[in-house]
PDB file of C-alpha atoms in Angstrom:
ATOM      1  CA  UNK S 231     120.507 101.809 124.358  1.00 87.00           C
ATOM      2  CA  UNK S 232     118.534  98.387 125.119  1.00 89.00           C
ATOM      3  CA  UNK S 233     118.589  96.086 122.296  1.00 87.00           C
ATOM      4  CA  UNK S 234     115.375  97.373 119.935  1.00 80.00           C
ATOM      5  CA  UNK S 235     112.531  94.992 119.985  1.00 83.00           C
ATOM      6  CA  UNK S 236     110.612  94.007 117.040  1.00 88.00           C
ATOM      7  CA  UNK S 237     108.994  96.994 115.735  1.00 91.00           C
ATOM      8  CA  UNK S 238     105.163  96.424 115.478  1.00 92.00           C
ATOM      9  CA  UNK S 239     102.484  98.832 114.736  1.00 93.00           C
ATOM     10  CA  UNK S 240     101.107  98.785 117.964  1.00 95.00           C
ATOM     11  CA  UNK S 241     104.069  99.178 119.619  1.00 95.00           C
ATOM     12  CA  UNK S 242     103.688 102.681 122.122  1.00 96.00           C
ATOM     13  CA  UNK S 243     105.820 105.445 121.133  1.00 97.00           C
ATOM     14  CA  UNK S 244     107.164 105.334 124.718  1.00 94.00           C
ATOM     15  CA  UNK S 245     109.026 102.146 123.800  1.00 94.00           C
ATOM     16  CA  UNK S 246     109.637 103.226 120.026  1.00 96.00           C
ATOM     17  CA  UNK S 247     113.293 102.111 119.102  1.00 96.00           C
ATOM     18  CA  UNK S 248     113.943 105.344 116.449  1.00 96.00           C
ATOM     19  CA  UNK S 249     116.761 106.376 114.559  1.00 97.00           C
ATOM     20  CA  UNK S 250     117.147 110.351 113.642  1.00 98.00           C
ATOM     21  CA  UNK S 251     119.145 111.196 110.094  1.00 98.00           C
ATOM     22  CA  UNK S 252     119.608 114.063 108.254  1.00 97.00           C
ATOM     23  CA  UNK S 253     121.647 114.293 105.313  1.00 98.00           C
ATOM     24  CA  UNK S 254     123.302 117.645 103.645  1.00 97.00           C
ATOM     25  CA  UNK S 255     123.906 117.409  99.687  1.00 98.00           C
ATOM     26  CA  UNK S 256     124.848 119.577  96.915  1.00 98.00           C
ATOM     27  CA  UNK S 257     121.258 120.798  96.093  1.00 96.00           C
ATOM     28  CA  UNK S 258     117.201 119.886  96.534  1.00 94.00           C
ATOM     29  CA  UNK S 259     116.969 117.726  93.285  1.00 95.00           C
ATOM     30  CA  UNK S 260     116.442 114.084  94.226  1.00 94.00           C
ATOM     31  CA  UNK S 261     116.934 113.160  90.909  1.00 93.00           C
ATOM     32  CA  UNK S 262     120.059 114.889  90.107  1.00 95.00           C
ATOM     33  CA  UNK S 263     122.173 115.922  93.580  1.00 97.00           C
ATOM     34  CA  UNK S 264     124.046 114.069  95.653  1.00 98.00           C
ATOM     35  CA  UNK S 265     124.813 113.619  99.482  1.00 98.00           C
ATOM     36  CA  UNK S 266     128.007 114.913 101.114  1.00 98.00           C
ATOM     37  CA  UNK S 267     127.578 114.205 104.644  1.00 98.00           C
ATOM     38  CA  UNK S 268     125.065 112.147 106.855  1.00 98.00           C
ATOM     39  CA  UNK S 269     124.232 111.379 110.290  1.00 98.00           C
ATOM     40  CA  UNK S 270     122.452 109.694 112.674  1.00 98.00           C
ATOM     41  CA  UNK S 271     121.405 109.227 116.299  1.00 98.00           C
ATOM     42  CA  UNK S 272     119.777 106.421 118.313  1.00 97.00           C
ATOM     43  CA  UNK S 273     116.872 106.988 120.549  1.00 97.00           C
ATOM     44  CA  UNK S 274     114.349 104.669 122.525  1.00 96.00           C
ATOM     45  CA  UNK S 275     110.917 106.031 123.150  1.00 96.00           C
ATOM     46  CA  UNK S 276     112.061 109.768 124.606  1.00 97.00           C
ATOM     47  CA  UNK S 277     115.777 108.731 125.265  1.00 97.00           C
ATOM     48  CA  UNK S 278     118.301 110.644 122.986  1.00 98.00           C
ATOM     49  CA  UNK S 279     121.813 108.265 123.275  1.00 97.00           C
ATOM     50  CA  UNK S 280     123.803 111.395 122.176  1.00 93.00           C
ATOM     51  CA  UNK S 281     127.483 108.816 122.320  1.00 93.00           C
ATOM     52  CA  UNK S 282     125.383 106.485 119.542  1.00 96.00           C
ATOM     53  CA  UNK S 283     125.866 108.402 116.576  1.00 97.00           C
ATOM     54  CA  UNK S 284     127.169 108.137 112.957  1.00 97.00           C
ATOM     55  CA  UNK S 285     128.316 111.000 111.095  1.00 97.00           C
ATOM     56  CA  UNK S 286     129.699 111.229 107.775  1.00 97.00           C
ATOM     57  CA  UNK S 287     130.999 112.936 105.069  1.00 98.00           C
ATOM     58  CA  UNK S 288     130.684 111.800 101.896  1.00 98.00           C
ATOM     59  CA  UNK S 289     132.282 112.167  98.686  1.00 98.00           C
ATOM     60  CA  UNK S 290     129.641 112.892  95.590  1.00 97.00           C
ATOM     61  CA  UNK S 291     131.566 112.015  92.784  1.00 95.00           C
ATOM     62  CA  UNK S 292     131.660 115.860  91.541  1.00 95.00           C
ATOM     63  CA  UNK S 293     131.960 119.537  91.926  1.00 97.00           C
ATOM     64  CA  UNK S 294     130.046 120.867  95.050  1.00 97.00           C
ATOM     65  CA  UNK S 295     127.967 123.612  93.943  1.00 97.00           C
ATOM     66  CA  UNK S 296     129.037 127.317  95.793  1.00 97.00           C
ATOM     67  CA  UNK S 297     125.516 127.977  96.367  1.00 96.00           C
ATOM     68  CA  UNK S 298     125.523 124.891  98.532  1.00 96.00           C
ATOM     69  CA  UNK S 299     128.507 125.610 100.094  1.00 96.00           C
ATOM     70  CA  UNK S 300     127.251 128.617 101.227  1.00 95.00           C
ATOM     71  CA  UNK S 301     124.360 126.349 102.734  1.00 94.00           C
ATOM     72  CA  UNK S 302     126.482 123.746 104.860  1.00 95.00           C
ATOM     73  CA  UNK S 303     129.682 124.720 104.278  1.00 95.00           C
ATOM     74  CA  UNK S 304     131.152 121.770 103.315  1.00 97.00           C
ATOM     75  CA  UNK S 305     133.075 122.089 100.204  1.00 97.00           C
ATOM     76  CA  UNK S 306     134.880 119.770  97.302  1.00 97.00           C
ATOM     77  CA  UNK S 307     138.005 120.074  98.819  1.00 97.00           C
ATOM     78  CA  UNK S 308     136.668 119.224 101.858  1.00 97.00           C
ATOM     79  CA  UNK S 309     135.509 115.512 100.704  1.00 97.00           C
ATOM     80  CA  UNK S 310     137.962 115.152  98.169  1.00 96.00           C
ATOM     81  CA  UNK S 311     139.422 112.505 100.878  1.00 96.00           C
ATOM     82  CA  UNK S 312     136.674 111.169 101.925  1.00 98.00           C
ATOM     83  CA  UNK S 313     134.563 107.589 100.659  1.00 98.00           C
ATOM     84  CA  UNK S 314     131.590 107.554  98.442  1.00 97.00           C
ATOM     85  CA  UNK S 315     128.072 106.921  99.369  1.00 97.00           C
ATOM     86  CA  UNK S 316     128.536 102.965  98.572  1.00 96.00           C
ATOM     87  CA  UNK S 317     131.650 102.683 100.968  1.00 97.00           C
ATOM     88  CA  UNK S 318     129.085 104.179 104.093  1.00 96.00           C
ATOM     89  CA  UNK S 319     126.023 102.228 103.153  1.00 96.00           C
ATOM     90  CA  UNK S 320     126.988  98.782 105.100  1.00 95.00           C
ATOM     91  CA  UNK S 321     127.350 101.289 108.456  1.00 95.00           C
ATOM     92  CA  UNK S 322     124.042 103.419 107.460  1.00 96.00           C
ATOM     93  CA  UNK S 323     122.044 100.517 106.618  1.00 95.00           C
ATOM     94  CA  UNK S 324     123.285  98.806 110.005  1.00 93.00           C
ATOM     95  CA  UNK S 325     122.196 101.669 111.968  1.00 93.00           C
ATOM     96  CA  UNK S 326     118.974 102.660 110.757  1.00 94.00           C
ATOM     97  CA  UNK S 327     118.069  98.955 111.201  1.00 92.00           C
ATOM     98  CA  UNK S 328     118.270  99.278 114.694  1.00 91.00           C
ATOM     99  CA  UNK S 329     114.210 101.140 114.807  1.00 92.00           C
ATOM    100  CA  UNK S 330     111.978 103.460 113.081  1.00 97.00           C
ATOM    101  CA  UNK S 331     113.829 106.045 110.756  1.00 98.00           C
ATOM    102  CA  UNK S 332     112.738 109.977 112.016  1.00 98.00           C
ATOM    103  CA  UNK S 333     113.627 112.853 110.521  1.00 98.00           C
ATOM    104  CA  UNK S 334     112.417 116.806 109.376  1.00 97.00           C
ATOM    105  CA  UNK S 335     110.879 116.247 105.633  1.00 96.00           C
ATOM    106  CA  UNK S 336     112.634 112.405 106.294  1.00 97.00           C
ATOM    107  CA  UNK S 337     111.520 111.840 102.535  1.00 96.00           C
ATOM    108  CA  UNK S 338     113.785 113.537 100.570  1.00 97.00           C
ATOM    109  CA  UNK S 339     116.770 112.625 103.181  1.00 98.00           C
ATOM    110  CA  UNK S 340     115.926 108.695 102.428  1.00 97.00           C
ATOM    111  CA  UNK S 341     114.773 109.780  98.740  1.00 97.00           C
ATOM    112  CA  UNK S 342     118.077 110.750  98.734  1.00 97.00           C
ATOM    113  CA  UNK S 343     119.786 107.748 100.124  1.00 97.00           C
ATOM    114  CA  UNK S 344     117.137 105.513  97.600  1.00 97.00           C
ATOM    115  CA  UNK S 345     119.171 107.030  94.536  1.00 96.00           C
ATOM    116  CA  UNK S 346     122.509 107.003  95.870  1.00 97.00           C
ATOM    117  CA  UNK S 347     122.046 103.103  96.623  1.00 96.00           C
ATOM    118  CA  UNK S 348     120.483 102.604  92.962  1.00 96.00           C
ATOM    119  CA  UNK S 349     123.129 104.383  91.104  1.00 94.00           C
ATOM    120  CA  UNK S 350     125.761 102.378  92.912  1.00 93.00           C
ATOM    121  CA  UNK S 351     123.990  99.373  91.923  1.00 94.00           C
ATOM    122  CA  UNK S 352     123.235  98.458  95.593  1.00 93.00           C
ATOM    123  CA  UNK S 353     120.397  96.707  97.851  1.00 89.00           C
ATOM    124  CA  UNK S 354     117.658  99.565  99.649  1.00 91.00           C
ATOM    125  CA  UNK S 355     114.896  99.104 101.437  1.00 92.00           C
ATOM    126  CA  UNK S 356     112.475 101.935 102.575  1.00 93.00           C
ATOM    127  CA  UNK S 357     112.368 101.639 106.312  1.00 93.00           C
ATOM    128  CA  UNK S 358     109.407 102.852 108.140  1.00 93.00           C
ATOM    129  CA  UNK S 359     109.928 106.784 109.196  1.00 96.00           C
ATOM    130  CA  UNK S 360     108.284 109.311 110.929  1.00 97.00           C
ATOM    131  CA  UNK S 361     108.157 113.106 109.677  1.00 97.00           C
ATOM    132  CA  UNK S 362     108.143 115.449 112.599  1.00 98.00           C
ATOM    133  CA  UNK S 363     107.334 118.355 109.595  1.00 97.00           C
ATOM    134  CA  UNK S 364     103.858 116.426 109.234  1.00 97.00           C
ATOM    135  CA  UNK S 365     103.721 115.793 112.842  1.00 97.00           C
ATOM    136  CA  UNK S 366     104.090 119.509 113.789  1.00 97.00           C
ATOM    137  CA  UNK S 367     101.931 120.266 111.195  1.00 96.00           C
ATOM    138  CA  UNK S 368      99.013 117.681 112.184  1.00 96.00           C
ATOM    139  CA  UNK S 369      99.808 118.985 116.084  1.00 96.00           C
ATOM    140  CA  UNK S 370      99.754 123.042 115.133  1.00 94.00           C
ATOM    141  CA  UNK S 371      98.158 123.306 111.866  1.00 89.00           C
ATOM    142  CA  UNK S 372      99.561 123.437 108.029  1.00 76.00           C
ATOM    143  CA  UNK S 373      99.217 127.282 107.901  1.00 69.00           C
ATOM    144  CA  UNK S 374     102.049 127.683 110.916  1.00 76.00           C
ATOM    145  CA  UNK S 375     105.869 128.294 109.486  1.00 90.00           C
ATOM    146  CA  UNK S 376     107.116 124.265 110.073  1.00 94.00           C
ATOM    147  CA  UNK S 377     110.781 124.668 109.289  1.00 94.00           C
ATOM    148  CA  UNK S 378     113.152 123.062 111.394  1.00 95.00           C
ATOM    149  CA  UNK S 379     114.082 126.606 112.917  1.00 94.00           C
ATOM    150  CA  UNK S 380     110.550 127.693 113.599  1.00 94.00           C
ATOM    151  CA  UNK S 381     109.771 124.541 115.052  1.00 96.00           C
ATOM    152  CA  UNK S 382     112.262 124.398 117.469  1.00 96.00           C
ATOM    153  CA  UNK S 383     111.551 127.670 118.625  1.00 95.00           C
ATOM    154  CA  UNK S 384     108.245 126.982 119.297  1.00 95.00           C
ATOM    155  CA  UNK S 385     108.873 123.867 121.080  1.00 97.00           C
ATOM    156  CA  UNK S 386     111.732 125.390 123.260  1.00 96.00           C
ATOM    157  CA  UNK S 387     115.043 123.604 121.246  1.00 96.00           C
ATOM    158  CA  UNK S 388     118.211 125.416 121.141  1.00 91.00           C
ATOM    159  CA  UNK S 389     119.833 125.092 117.838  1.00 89.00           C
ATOM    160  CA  UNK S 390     123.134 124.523 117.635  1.00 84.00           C
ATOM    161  CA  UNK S 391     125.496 123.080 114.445  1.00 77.00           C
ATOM    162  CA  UNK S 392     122.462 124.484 112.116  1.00 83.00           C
ATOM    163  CA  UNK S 393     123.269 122.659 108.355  1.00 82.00           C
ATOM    164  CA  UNK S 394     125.310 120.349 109.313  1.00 93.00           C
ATOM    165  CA  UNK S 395     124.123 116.667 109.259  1.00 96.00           C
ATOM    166  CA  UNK S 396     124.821 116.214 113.033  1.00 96.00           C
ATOM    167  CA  UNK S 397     123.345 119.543 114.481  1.00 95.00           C
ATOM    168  CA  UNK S 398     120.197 119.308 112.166  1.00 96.00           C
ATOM    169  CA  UNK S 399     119.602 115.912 113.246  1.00 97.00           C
ATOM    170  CA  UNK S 400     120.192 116.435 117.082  1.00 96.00           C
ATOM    171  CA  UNK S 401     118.029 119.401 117.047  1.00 97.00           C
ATOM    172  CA  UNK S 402     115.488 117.188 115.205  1.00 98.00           C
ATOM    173  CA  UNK S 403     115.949 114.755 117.981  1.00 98.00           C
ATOM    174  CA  UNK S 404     115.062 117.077 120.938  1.00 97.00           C
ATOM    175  CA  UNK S 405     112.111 117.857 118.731  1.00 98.00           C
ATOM    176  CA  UNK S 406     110.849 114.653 118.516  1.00 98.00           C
ATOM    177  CA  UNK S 407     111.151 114.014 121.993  1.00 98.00           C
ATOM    178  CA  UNK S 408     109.096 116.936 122.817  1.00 98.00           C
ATOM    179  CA  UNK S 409     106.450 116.142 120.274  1.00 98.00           C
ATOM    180  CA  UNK S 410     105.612 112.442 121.612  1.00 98.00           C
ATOM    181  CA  UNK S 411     103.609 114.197 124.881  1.00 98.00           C
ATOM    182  CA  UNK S 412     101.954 116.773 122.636  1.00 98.00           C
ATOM    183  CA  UNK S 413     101.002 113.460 120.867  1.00 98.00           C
ATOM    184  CA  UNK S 414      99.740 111.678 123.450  1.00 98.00           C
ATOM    185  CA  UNK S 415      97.557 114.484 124.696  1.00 97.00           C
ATOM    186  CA  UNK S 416      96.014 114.168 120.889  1.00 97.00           C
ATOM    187  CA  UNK S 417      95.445 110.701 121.249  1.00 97.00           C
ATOM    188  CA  UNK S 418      98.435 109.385 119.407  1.00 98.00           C
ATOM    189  CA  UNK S 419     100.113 106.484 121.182  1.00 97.00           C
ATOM    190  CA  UNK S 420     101.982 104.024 119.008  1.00 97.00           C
ATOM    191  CA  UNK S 421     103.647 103.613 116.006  1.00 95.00           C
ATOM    192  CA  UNK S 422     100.347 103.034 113.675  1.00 96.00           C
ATOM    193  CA  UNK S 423      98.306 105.847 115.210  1.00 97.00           C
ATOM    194  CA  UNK S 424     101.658 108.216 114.376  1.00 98.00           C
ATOM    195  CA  UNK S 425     101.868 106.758 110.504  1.00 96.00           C
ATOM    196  CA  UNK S 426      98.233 108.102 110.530  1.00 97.00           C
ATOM    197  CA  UNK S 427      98.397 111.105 112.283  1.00 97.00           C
ATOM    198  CA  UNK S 428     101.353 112.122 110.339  1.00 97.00           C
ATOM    199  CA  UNK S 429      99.187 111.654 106.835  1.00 96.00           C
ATOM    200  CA  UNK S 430      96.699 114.162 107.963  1.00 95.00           C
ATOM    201  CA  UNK S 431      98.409 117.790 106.224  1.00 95.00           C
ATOM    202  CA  UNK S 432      97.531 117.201 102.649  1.00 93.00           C
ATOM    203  CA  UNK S 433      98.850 120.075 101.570  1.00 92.00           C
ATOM    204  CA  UNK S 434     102.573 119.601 102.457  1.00 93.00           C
ATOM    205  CA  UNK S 435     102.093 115.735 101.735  1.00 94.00           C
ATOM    206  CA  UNK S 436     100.991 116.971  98.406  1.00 94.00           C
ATOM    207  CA  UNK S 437     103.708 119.675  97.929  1.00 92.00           C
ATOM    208  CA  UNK S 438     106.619 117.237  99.060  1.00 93.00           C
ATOM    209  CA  UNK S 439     105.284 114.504  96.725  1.00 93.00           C
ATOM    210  CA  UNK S 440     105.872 117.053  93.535  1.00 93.00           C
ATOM    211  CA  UNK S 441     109.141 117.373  94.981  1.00 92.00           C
ATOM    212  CA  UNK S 442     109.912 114.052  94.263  1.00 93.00           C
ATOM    213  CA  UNK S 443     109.942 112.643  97.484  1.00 92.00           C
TER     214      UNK S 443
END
């Protein structure tokens, strides 16, 4: 990928430097759970690098629930080998600096990462993100079924590696890139006018926000 210019809010979302994550942990409690595997992938404007990834497991410190399991499939055994969430930070951080931080419901996944880097003691910084949840849901309407399957299908993604950090965030990827000409045709053009766009469903703002996140 080119080397990521300064991120302004003006910038077009044709040039956007973004980073996709998604995160799988051992339940939906921000407060309490814990991640067990993350990735990433690098994109500029509609590009996808697919060979500019990161993808992780990580070990929680405890017990992965079964009901989880069942989820992701990733169990204790599994990460019993593997480093904690303070050994991956310096490589996470590194990568999402690299442009704006997208991902389906992206606040709990970096809600997530927030309490992970405070109960290790360690430096975190919100970055700027994008929600393609809220941008479906500004682009189709709140009342349409927005998960991460029925979005896809709408939009034509095959889903592949479905719970699992890496397929979930690829598949939110393609996603993205075909939401940024649906956004365009609605006006939306750069960074700021996304941020905006994006803050238009109440509803699900307000139902993510009493999540925690």
């Amino acid at each position: 990928p080119p080397t990521p210019e300064p991120v302004t809010p003006d910038m077009p979302l044709d040039r956007l430097p973004a980073v996709v994550i998604d995160t799988e942990t051992t339940g939906l409690d921000v407060d309490t759970d814990r991640i067990v595997s993350v990735a990433a992938i690098r994109l500029h404007g509609s590009h996808i690098f697919r060979h500019v990834t990161l993808d992780r497991l990580v070990n929680p410190g405890q017990p992965i629930p079964a009901r989880a399991t069942a989820v992701h499939g990733i169990s204790t055994a599994m990460v019993a080998g593997a480093p904690g969430f303070a050994e991956i930070l310096p490589d996470l951080s590194r990568f999402l600096a690299a442009g704006v931080v997208v991902g389906h419901c992206i606040g709990f996944d970096l809600r997530m990462i927030e309490r992970e880097a405070a109960r290790a003691g360690l430096d975190w910084r919100m970055p700027p993100s994008l929600c393609t949840m809220r941008l479906a849901a500004a682009l189709f309407g709140s009342a349409d079924e927005l998960s991460l399957d029925a979005v896809a299908e709408r939009l034509g993604v095959s889903v592949e590696g479905r719970h699992t950090a890496f397929g979930d965030a690829l598949v939110t990827a393609e996603i993205y890139v075909r939401l940024l000409p649906l956004l365009a045709d609605a006006g939306v053009h750069s960074q700021e006018t996304a941020l905006a766009f994006a803050e238009r469903p109440r509803k699900i703002i307000a139902r993510q926000r009493a999540a925690g996140w």
